[in-house]
Amino acid sequence: MVEEESMSTMGKCSLFTDIADCIIKICKEKIPDEGEDCYCYSINEAGGMIGVFDGCGGSGARHYVGFQNRTGAYIASRAVCGAVKNWYEESDGITSVENSSEALKKKIIASIQLCKDCCGAVSKSRIKGSISREFPTTAAIATCSLEESFLRVRCFWAGDSRCYLLHESGLAQLTEDDIDKIDALENISEDGTLQNVISATKDFELHVAEYRFELPCIIIAATDGCFGYLRSPMHFEHLLLSRLRSANNMKEFEDELLYELDGISGDDYTFVAIPIGFGSYEELQNTFKNRLLIIEEHMIPYLETEAGIAEMWTDYQKHYYQFRIAGETNVDVS
Amino acid sequence: MFCKNCGAHLNTTDKACPNCGYEKGLLSGGNGFWDIISDNSQHSETSAVEEKSINEYQENITEVHTATGKRALSVQIVVFLVVFLMSGYLYLTIQKNRSLHNEISALEAQERSVLEMSIENERLQKRVSELEIELSNLREAQNEIEEETTEDEIEGNQVW
């Protein structure tokens, strides 16, 4: 009965703004006023979008005279962020995955090219080499829309910034890092090399994947400063759920998460999320109460040692990576 | 949507929570550069952080265009000056090389002249030596003739 009522209520709420609960956004710069992370979000009646962007070091560390001596990474993350936001707000209705991704990639390329044309000479650079990327940045974008009683989510990404689904059954990664042959746990200890990022001087792949999820759930986009300094993906899920439990409202959750990440992260970090379909903060806490208990009783005690983490990871990744291959389409726009 | 501070229900059009007054925030935002390839601004309100990014980008794009123009002119002037100075330096160098070449040629001519004079001098000295030898021979011959004449005169006197 409750399910039927819920479904009929959901059917009446065809507007996304009716079921989107709020926007969670955290963006912290390691060096004030020089942060190379960026984020954007947009919610309307048709759907919602969140995106995070992480300007890359290396050739992204070049400073440009024509842009107040800002780094290429700083400029790139903000330019691509703006392009994504424009793309989402200018798009009309629901289009196919390929058309949507093609339009987004063109918009991104145009913005990056404009940066390259406008920014002028490099003021100082110790980076040499003919195959370096100019204006490099990662991107992880998730768009959401209602499809009957389900949530349709499209993820677009390049690099090692991630989109997640946080459901009552647990945390799942919706994107796959562009780091060759390294999984989420290995990437924490080995810090693999990025194989694919958005840039102005080298072609890139904009990966896309589409999913359908049951409500309620939380869609998350985060840069690696959020999860890359924790010991495992299990620790990241525990961090999120434990702060959800301890906070009295969403504002406190943001503050507590910011405080925790401040003590852990060694980089800029950006975290944007949309809880969808919960209705209230209490309902959100109740939804994840059991999952947090499972983590605290059956996982945390074993995560003290590296061997324990590795053993736990073997089981954990079955749910964490359940969306790993299914639904991915690479779009190459020439 | 619900208020992030007190959890009260919010309508889409609410700018602040009717219960606690907490600012709801925009439905659209971030800290990127907006309108980078769009002609029209999409926003009428932004938070302080977002506004900073937008203004910074717009100012920088304007500055870039102005600075680019000025910089291009400066570069042209500098290039012209450098080319001019280098041309002058090359001309002076060529001129100096020419005068040095001429001096060298004159010195070489003098050297050849000295050499020729030296050779002529040797030849003359050799000729002088030959003439001295010839003179010596002639004097010896003369002496012999004088001696014979003297002997003949003595014989003639004796006979008489």
Short mmCIF file of N, CA and C in Angstrom, two decimals, chain B:
data_model
loop_
_atom_site.label_atom_id
_atom_site.label_comp_id
_atom_site.label_asym_id
_atom_site.label_seq_id
_atom_site.Cartn_x
_atom_site.Cartn_y
_atom_site.Cartn_z
N MET B 1 11.57 20.75 -2.27
CA MET B 1 12.89 20.96 -1.67
C MET B 1 12.69 21.30 -0.20
N PHE B 2 13.74 21.05 0.60
CA PHE B 2 13.64 21.42 2.01
C PHE B 2 14.79 22.34 2.40
N CYS B 3 14.55 23.09 3.44
CA CYS B 3 15.53 24.07 3.91
C CYS B 3 16.74 23.33 4.47
N LYS B 4 17.95 23.75 4.11
CA LYS B 4 19.17 23.10 4.58
C LYS B 4 19.44 23.39 6.05
N ASN B 5 18.74 24.40 6.58
CA ASN B 5 18.98 24.76 7.99
C ASN B 5 17.97 24.13 8.93
N CYS B 6 16.68 24.26 8.60
CA CYS B 6 15.65 23.78 9.52
C CYS B 6 14.83 22.63 8.96
N GLY B 7 14.99 22.32 7.68
CA GLY B 7 14.27 21.21 7.08
C GLY B 7 12.87 21.53 6.60
N ALA B 8 12.43 22.76 6.74
CA ALA B 8 11.08 23.13 6.33
C ALA B 8 10.96 23.02 4.81
N HIS B 9 9.74 22.77 4.35
CA HIS B 9 9.51 22.64 2.92
C HIS B 9 9.67 24.00 2.23
N LEU B 10 10.29 24.00 1.07
CA LEU B 10 10.49 25.23 0.31
C LEU B 10 9.81 25.09 -1.06
N ASN B 11 9.23 26.20 -1.50
CA ASN B 11 8.73 26.24 -2.87
C ASN B 11 9.84 26.68 -3.80
N THR B 12 9.65 26.40 -5.08
CA THR B 12 10.67 26.74 -6.08
C THR B 12 10.96 28.23 -6.10
N THR B 13 9.91 29.00 -5.88
CA THR B 13 10.06 30.46 -6.00
C THR B 13 10.60 31.11 -4.74
N ASP B 14 10.67 30.36 -3.63
CA ASP B 14 11.17 30.95 -2.38
C ASP B 14 12.64 31.31 -2.51
N LYS B 15 13.00 32.48 -2.08
CA LYS B 15 14.42 32.87 -2.04
C LYS B 15 15.02 32.59 -0.68
N ALA B 16 14.17 32.56 0.32
CA ALA B 16 14.64 32.24 1.68
C ALA B 16 13.59 31.36 2.34
N CYS B 17 14.02 30.66 3.38
CA CYS B 17 13.09 29.77 4.09
C CYS B 17 12.05 30.60 4.83
N PRO B 18 10.77 30.28 4.64
CA PRO B 18 9.75 31.06 5.36
C PRO B 18 9.74 30.77 6.84
N ASN B 19 10.41 29.68 7.24
CA ASN B 19 10.41 29.29 8.64
C ASN B 19 11.56 29.93 9.42
N CYS B 20 12.78 29.80 8.90
CA CYS B 20 13.95 30.29 9.64
C CYS B 20 14.68 31.42 8.95
N GLY B 21 14.28 31.75 7.72
CA GLY B 21 14.90 32.84 7.00
C GLY B 21 16.21 32.49 6.32
N TYR B 22 16.64 31.23 6.44
CA TYR B 22 17.91 30.83 5.82
C TYR B 22 17.80 30.95 4.31
N GLU B 23 18.84 31.55 3.72
CA GLU B 23 18.80 31.80 2.28
C GLU B 23 18.80 30.49 1.51
N LYS B 24 17.86 30.35 0.60
CA LYS B 24 17.69 29.07 -0.10
C LYS B 24 18.82 28.84 -1.08
N GLY B 25 19.31 29.88 -1.67
CA GLY B 25 20.33 29.70 -2.70
C GLY B 25 19.68 29.51 -4.06
N LEU B 26 20.50 29.70 -5.05
CA LEU B 26 19.99 29.63 -6.42
C LEU B 26 19.82 28.19 -6.85
N LEU B 27 18.97 28.01 -7.84
CA LEU B 27 18.80 26.69 -8.44
C LEU B 27 19.88 26.42 -9.48
N SER B 28 20.68 27.44 -9.73
CA SER B 28 21.70 27.30 -10.75
C SER B 28 22.91 28.12 -10.32
N GLY B 29 24.08 27.55 -10.38
CA GLY B 29 25.26 28.32 -9.96
C GLY B 29 26.53 27.51 -10.05
N GLY B 30 27.53 28.03 -9.36
CA GLY B 30 28.84 27.39 -9.39
C GLY B 30 29.91 28.46 -9.34
N ASN B 31 31.13 28.12 -9.72
CA ASN B 31 32.20 29.11 -9.74
C ASN B 31 33.02 29.05 -11.02
N GLY B 32 32.34 28.76 -12.12
CA GLY B 32 33.04 28.73 -13.40
C GLY B 32 32.86 30.04 -14.15
N PHE B 33 33.40 30.09 -15.34
CA PHE B 33 33.24 31.26 -16.19
C PHE B 33 31.99 31.03 -17.03
N TRP B 34 30.97 31.87 -16.80
CA TRP B 34 29.76 31.68 -17.57
C TRP B 34 29.86 32.40 -18.90
N ASP B 35 29.01 32.00 -19.79
CA ASP B 35 28.80 32.69 -21.06
C ASP B 35 30.08 32.84 -21.88
N ILE B 36 30.97 31.88 -21.77
CA ILE B 36 32.23 32.02 -22.48
C ILE B 36 32.01 31.98 -23.98
N ILE B 37 31.03 31.26 -24.47
CA ILE B 37 30.74 31.26 -25.89
C ILE B 37 29.29 31.58 -26.16
N SER B 38 28.66 32.22 -25.18
CA SER B 38 27.26 32.60 -25.35
C SER B 38 27.17 34.11 -25.32
N ASP B 39 26.27 34.68 -26.09
CA ASP B 39 26.18 36.12 -26.15
C ASP B 39 25.41 36.70 -24.98
N ASN B 40 24.43 35.97 -24.49
CA ASN B 40 23.55 36.52 -23.45
C ASN B 40 23.86 35.92 -22.10
N SER B 41 23.86 36.77 -21.11
CA SER B 41 24.06 36.28 -19.75
C SER B 41 22.81 35.54 -19.31
N GLN B 42 23.00 34.46 -18.59
CA GLN B 42 21.87 33.65 -18.15
C GLN B 42 21.40 34.04 -16.75
N HIS B 43 22.17 34.90 -16.11
CA HIS B 43 21.89 35.09 -14.69
C HIS B 43 21.58 36.53 -14.34
N SER B 44 20.71 36.69 -13.40
CA SER B 44 20.46 38.02 -12.89
C SER B 44 21.03 38.16 -11.48
N GLU B 45 21.24 37.04 -10.82
CA GLU B 45 21.78 37.09 -9.46
C GLU B 45 22.81 35.99 -9.32
N THR B 46 23.86 36.29 -8.61
CA THR B 46 24.83 35.24 -8.32
C THR B 46 25.37 35.47 -6.92
N SER B 47 25.92 34.43 -6.37
CA SER B 47 26.52 34.61 -5.06
C SER B 47 27.85 35.33 -5.22
N ALA B 48 28.43 35.74 -4.13
CA ALA B 48 29.68 36.53 -4.17
C ALA B 48 30.80 35.74 -4.84
N VAL B 49 30.88 34.48 -4.54
CA VAL B 49 31.95 33.66 -5.12
C VAL B 49 31.78 33.54 -6.61
N GLU B 50 30.56 33.28 -7.07
CA GLU B 50 30.31 33.12 -8.49
C GLU B 50 30.52 34.45 -9.21
N GLU B 51 30.06 35.53 -8.62
CA GLU B 51 30.19 36.85 -9.21
C GLU B 51 31.66 37.17 -9.44
N LYS B 52 32.48 36.79 -8.48
CA LYS B 52 33.92 37.07 -8.58
C LYS B 52 34.48 36.40 -9.83
N SER B 53 34.12 35.13 -10.02
CA SER B 53 34.63 34.40 -11.18
C SER B 53 34.17 35.02 -12.48
N ILE B 54 32.89 35.39 -12.55
CA ILE B 54 32.35 35.96 -13.79
C ILE B 54 33.04 37.27 -14.09
N ASN B 55 33.09 38.16 -13.11
CA ASN B 55 33.69 39.47 -13.32
C ASN B 55 35.15 39.35 -13.69
N GLU B 56 35.83 38.45 -12.99
CA GLU B 56 37.25 38.26 -13.27
C GLU B 56 37.44 37.84 -14.71
N TYR B 57 36.61 36.91 -15.19
CA TYR B 57 36.75 36.43 -16.55
C TYR B 57 36.45 37.55 -17.53
N GLN B 58 35.36 38.29 -17.29
CA GLN B 58 34.99 39.35 -18.22
C GLN B 58 36.06 40.43 -18.26
N GLU B 59 36.57 40.78 -17.09
CA GLU B 59 37.63 41.79 -17.06
C GLU B 59 38.85 41.30 -17.80
N ASN B 60 39.18 40.06 -17.57
CA ASN B 60 40.38 39.51 -18.19
C ASN B 60 40.24 39.41 -19.68
N ILE B 61 39.05 39.05 -20.17
CA ILE B 61 38.87 38.96 -21.61
C ILE B 61 39.06 40.35 -22.22
N THR B 62 38.52 41.38 -21.58
CA THR B 62 38.69 42.75 -22.08
C THR B 62 40.16 43.14 -22.03
N GLU B 63 40.78 42.85 -20.89
CA GLU B 63 42.20 43.18 -20.74
C GLU B 63 43.03 42.44 -21.77
N VAL B 64 42.66 41.20 -22.03
CA VAL B 64 43.44 40.41 -22.98
C VAL B 64 43.42 41.05 -24.34
N HIS B 65 42.21 41.47 -24.79
CA HIS B 65 42.11 42.06 -26.12
C HIS B 65 42.91 43.35 -26.20
N THR B 66 42.80 44.20 -25.14
CA THR B 66 43.53 45.46 -25.14
C THR B 66 45.02 45.21 -25.05
N ALA B 67 45.37 44.37 -24.12
CA ALA B 67 46.79 44.08 -23.90
C ALA B 67 47.40 43.43 -25.12
N THR B 68 46.63 42.61 -25.79
CA THR B 68 47.13 41.92 -26.98
C THR B 68 47.48 42.93 -28.06
N GLY B 69 46.58 43.94 -28.24
CA GLY B 69 46.83 44.97 -29.25
C GLY B 69 48.07 45.79 -28.92
N LYS B 70 48.14 46.21 -27.65
CA LYS B 70 49.29 47.02 -27.24
C LYS B 70 50.57 46.22 -27.35
N ARG B 71 50.44 44.98 -26.94
CA ARG B 71 51.62 44.14 -26.94
C ARG B 71 52.13 43.92 -28.36
N ALA B 72 51.18 43.77 -29.29
CA ALA B 72 51.56 43.53 -30.69
C ALA B 72 52.33 44.73 -31.23
N LEU B 73 51.85 45.95 -30.92
CA LEU B 73 52.53 47.16 -31.39
C LEU B 73 53.91 47.26 -30.77
N SER B 74 54.00 46.98 -29.50
CA SER B 74 55.30 47.04 -28.82
C SER B 74 56.26 46.05 -29.44
N VAL B 75 55.75 44.88 -29.71
CA VAL B 75 56.60 43.84 -30.32
C VAL B 75 57.09 44.31 -31.67
N GLN B 76 56.20 44.92 -32.44
CA GLN B 76 56.60 45.39 -33.76
C GLN B 76 57.69 46.45 -33.66
N ILE B 77 57.52 47.38 -32.72
CA ILE B 77 58.52 48.44 -32.55
C ILE B 77 59.85 47.84 -32.15
N VAL B 78 59.80 46.94 -31.22
CA VAL B 78 61.04 46.31 -30.75
C VAL B 78 61.72 45.55 -31.89
N VAL B 79 60.94 44.82 -32.65
CA VAL B 79 61.50 44.05 -33.78
C VAL B 79 62.14 44.99 -34.78
N PHE B 80 61.45 46.10 -35.06
CA PHE B 80 61.99 47.07 -36.02
C PHE B 80 63.32 47.64 -35.53
N LEU B 81 63.36 48.00 -34.27
CA LEU B 81 64.60 48.56 -33.70
C LEU B 81 65.73 47.54 -33.76
N VAL B 82 65.40 46.33 -33.42
CA VAL B 82 66.43 45.28 -33.44
C VAL B 82 66.95 45.08 -34.85
N VAL B 83 66.04 45.03 -35.80
CA VAL B 83 66.46 44.83 -37.21
C VAL B 83 67.30 46.00 -37.67
N PHE B 84 66.88 47.21 -37.29
CA PHE B 84 67.60 48.40 -37.69
C PHE B 84 69.01 48.40 -37.11
N LEU B 85 69.13 48.11 -35.85
CA LEU B 85 70.44 48.10 -35.18
C LEU B 85 71.34 47.02 -35.77
N MET B 86 70.73 45.88 -36.02
CA MET B 86 71.54 44.79 -36.58
C MET B 86 72.00 45.14 -37.98
N SER B 87 71.15 45.79 -38.74
CA SER B 87 71.54 46.19 -40.10
C SER B 87 72.70 47.18 -40.04
N GLY B 88 72.60 48.14 -39.14
CA GLY B 88 73.66 49.13 -38.99
C GLY B 88 74.97 48.47 -38.59
N TYR B 89 74.85 47.56 -37.67
CA TYR B 89 76.06 46.85 -37.20
C TYR B 89 76.69 46.07 -38.35
N LEU B 90 75.85 45.42 -39.12
CA LEU B 90 76.37 44.63 -40.25
C LEU B 90 77.06 45.54 -41.28
N TYR B 91 76.42 46.69 -41.56
CA TYR B 91 77.00 47.63 -42.54
C TYR B 91 78.36 48.11 -42.08
N LEU B 92 78.44 48.51 -40.82
CA LEU B 92 79.71 48.99 -40.28
C LEU B 92 80.76 47.89 -40.31
N THR B 93 80.34 46.74 -40.00
CA THR B 93 81.29 45.61 -40.00
C THR B 93 81.81 45.36 -41.41
N ILE B 94 80.93 45.41 -42.37
CA ILE B 94 81.34 45.19 -43.76
C ILE B 94 82.31 46.28 -44.21
N GLN B 95 81.96 47.52 -43.85
CA GLN B 95 82.83 48.62 -44.22
C GLN B 95 84.23 48.46 -43.61
N LYS B 96 84.26 48.11 -42.37
CA LYS B 96 85.53 47.92 -41.67
C LYS B 96 86.32 46.80 -42.31
N ASN B 97 85.61 45.76 -42.66
CA ASN B 97 86.28 44.63 -43.34
C ASN B 97 86.90 45.06 -44.66
N ARG B 98 86.18 45.90 -45.36
CA ARG B 98 86.70 46.37 -46.66
C ARG B 98 87.98 47.18 -46.48
N SER B 99 87.99 48.09 -45.53
CA SER B 99 89.18 48.93 -45.33
C SER B 99 90.35 48.07 -44.86
N LEU B 100 90.05 47.11 -44.04
CA LEU B 100 91.11 46.20 -43.59
C LEU B 100 91.66 45.42 -44.78
N HIS B 101 90.79 45.03 -45.66
CA HIS B 101 91.19 44.26 -46.83
C HIS B 101 92.10 45.11 -47.71
N ASN B 102 91.70 46.36 -47.84
CA ASN B 102 92.54 47.25 -48.65
C ASN B 102 93.92 47.43 -48.04
N GLU B 103 93.96 47.60 -46.76
CA GLU B 103 95.25 47.75 -46.08
C GLU B 103 96.12 46.52 -46.28
N ILE B 104 95.46 45.42 -46.17
CA ILE B 104 96.21 44.16 -46.33
C ILE B 104 96.78 44.07 -47.74
N SER B 105 95.95 44.46 -48.70
CA SER B 105 96.41 44.40 -50.10
C SER B 105 97.61 45.32 -50.30
N ALA B 106 97.55 46.51 -49.72
CA ALA B 106 98.66 47.46 -49.86
C ALA B 106 99.93 46.92 -49.22
N LEU B 107 99.75 46.33 -48.06
CA LEU B 107 100.91 45.75 -47.37
C LEU B 107 101.51 44.61 -48.17
N GLU B 108 100.66 43.83 -48.76
CA GLU B 108 101.15 42.71 -49.57
C GLU B 108 101.92 43.24 -50.78
N ALA B 109 101.40 44.35 -51.36
CA ALA B 109 102.10 44.94 -52.52
C ALA B 109 103.47 45.46 -52.10
N GLN B 110 103.50 46.09 -50.95
CA GLN B 110 104.79 46.58 -50.43
C GLN B 110 105.75 45.43 -50.21
N GLU B 111 105.22 44.39 -49.69
CA GLU B 111 106.07 43.22 -49.39
C GLU B 111 106.65 42.66 -50.69
N ARG B 112 105.78 42.61 -51.68
CA ARG B 112 106.28 42.09 -52.96
C ARG B 112 107.35 43.00 -53.52
N SER B 113 107.15 44.29 -53.40
CA SER B 113 108.10 45.28 -53.91
C SER B 113 109.44 45.15 -53.19
N VAL B 114 109.37 44.98 -51.90
CA VAL B 114 110.59 44.81 -51.10
C VAL B 114 111.30 43.54 -51.53
N LEU B 115 110.55 42.53 -51.79
CA LEU B 115 111.13 41.25 -52.20
C LEU B 115 111.84 41.40 -53.55
N GLU B 116 111.17 42.08 -54.43
CA GLU B 116 111.77 42.29 -55.75
C GLU B 116 113.05 43.11 -55.65
N MET B 117 113.00 44.14 -54.83
CA MET B 117 114.19 44.97 -54.63
C MET B 117 115.31 44.15 -54.03
N SER B 118 114.95 43.29 -53.18
CA SER B 118 115.96 42.44 -52.53
C SER B 118 116.62 41.54 -53.55
N ILE B 119 115.79 40.98 -54.40
CA ILE B 119 116.33 40.10 -55.45
C ILE B 119 117.23 40.91 -56.38
N GLU B 120 116.81 42.10 -56.76
CA GLU B 120 117.60 42.96 -57.64
C GLU B 120 118.90 43.35 -56.98
N ASN B 121 118.82 43.58 -55.70
CA ASN B 121 120.01 43.94 -54.91
C ASN B 121 121.03 42.81 -54.92
N GLU B 122 120.52 41.61 -54.78
CA GLU B 122 121.42 40.44 -54.81
C GLU B 122 122.07 40.31 -56.17
N ARG B 123 121.26 40.55 -57.16
CA ARG B 123 121.78 40.42 -58.52
C ARG B 123 122.87 41.48 -58.76
N LEU B 124 122.61 42.65 -58.31
CA LEU B 124 123.58 43.73 -58.50
C LEU B 124 124.87 43.46 -57.71
N GLN B 125 124.71 42.96 -56.55
CA GLN B 125 125.88 42.64 -55.74
C GLN B 125 126.71 41.55 -56.41
N LYS B 126 126.01 40.65 -56.99
CA LYS B 126 126.69 39.56 -57.69
C LYS B 126 127.44 40.12 -58.89
N ARG B 127 126.78 41.05 -59.55
CA ARG B 127 127.42 41.68 -60.72
C ARG B 127 128.62 42.49 -60.29
N VAL B 128 128.49 43.17 -59.19
CA VAL B 128 129.61 43.95 -58.63
C VAL B 128 130.77 43.03 -58.31
N SER B 129 130.45 41.92 -57.76
CA SER B 129 131.52 40.94 -57.44
C SER B 129 132.22 40.49 -58.70
N GLU B 130 131.40 40.23 -59.71
CA GLU B 130 131.99 39.79 -60.99
C GLU B 130 132.86 40.89 -61.57
N LEU B 131 132.37 42.09 -61.49
CA LEU B 131 133.14 43.21 -62.02
C LEU B 131 134.42 43.41 -61.21
N GLU B 132 134.34 43.22 -59.96
CA GLU B 132 135.54 43.36 -59.12
C GLU B 132 136.57 42.31 -59.49
N ILE B 133 136.09 41.13 -59.72
CA ILE B 133 136.99 40.04 -60.13
C ILE B 133 137.62 40.38 -61.48
N GLU B 134 136.80 40.90 -62.37
CA GLU B 134 137.29 41.26 -63.70
C GLU B 134 138.30 42.39 -63.61
N LEU B 135 137.97 43.33 -62.74
CA LEU B 135 138.88 44.45 -62.52
C LEU B 135 140.22 43.97 -61.97
N SER B 136 140.09 43.07 -61.09
CA SER B 136 141.30 42.51 -60.46
C SER B 136 142.16 41.80 -61.50
N ASN B 137 141.46 41.07 -62.36
CA ASN B 137 142.17 40.36 -63.42
C ASN B 137 142.85 41.36 -64.38
N LEU B 138 142.12 42.42 -64.66
CA LEU B 138 142.66 43.43 -65.57
C LEU B 138 143.87 44.10 -64.93
N ARG B 139 143.80 44.37 -63.71
CA ARG B 139 144.93 44.99 -62.99
C ARG B 139 146.12 44.05 -62.98
N GLU B 140 145.89 42.81 -62.82
CA GLU B 140 146.97 41.83 -62.84
C GLU B 140 147.59 41.80 -64.22
N ALA B 141 146.71 41.82 -65.17
CA ALA B 141 147.20 41.81 -66.56
C ALA B 141 147.99 43.08 -66.82
N GLN B 142 147.52 44.17 -66.35
CA GLN B 142 148.18 45.44 -66.54
C GLN B 142 149.55 45.41 -65.88
N ASN B 143 149.56 44.88 -64.70
CA ASN B 143 150.83 44.76 -63.95
C ASN B 143 151.83 43.91 -64.73
N GLU B 144 151.32 42.84 -65.30
CA GLU B 144 152.20 41.95 -66.07
C GLU B 144 152.73 42.68 -67.28
N ILE B 145 151.88 43.41 -67.93
CA ILE B 145 152.28 44.16 -69.10
C ILE B 145 153.29 45.22 -68.70
N GLU B 146 153.07 45.87 -67.64
CA GLU B 146 154.00 46.90 -67.17
C GLU B 146 155.35 46.27 -66.81
N GLU B 147 155.29 45.14 -66.24
CA GLU B 147 156.54 44.43 -65.90
C GLU B 147 157.27 44.04 -67.17
N GLU B 148 156.59 43.55 -68.14
CA GLU B 148 157.23 43.15 -69.40
C GLU B 148 157.82 44.37 -70.09
N THR B 149 157.14 45.48 -70.05
CA THR B 149 157.59 46.69 -70.68
C THR B 149 158.85 47.18 -70.00
N THR B 150 158.86 47.12 -68.72
CA THR B 150 160.02 47.53 -67.93
C THR B 150 161.21 46.65 -68.25
N GLU B 151 161.02 45.37 -68.36
CA GLU B 151 162.08 44.43 -68.68
C GLU B 151 162.59 44.70 -70.09
N ASP B 152 161.73 44.98 -71.00
CA ASP B 152 162.12 45.27 -72.37
C ASP B 152 162.95 46.55 -72.42
N GLU B 153 162.55 47.54 -71.68
CA GLU B 153 163.31 48.82 -71.64
C GLU B 153 164.71 48.61 -71.08
N ILE B 154 164.78 47.82 -70.07
CA ILE B 154 166.09 47.51 -69.44
C ILE B 154 166.98 46.78 -70.45
N GLU B 155 166.44 45.79 -71.17
CA GLU B 155 167.19 45.05 -72.18
C GLU B 155 167.62 45.99 -73.28
N GLY B 156 166.77 46.91 -73.67
CA GLY B 156 167.10 47.86 -74.72
C GLY B 156 168.25 48.77 -74.32
N ASN B 157 168.22 49.27 -73.15
CA ASN B 157 169.29 50.13 -72.62
C ASN B 157 170.62 49.39 -72.57
N GLN B 158 170.58 48.17 -72.24
CA GLN B 158 171.80 47.36 -72.13
C GLN B 158 172.42 47.16 -73.51
N VAL B 159 171.65 46.94 -74.45
CA VAL B 159 172.10 46.74 -75.82
C VAL B 159 172.68 48.04 -76.36
N TRP B 160 172.19 49.12 -76.26
CA TRP B 160 172.64 50.38 -76.73
C TRP B 160 174.04 50.77 -76.13
#
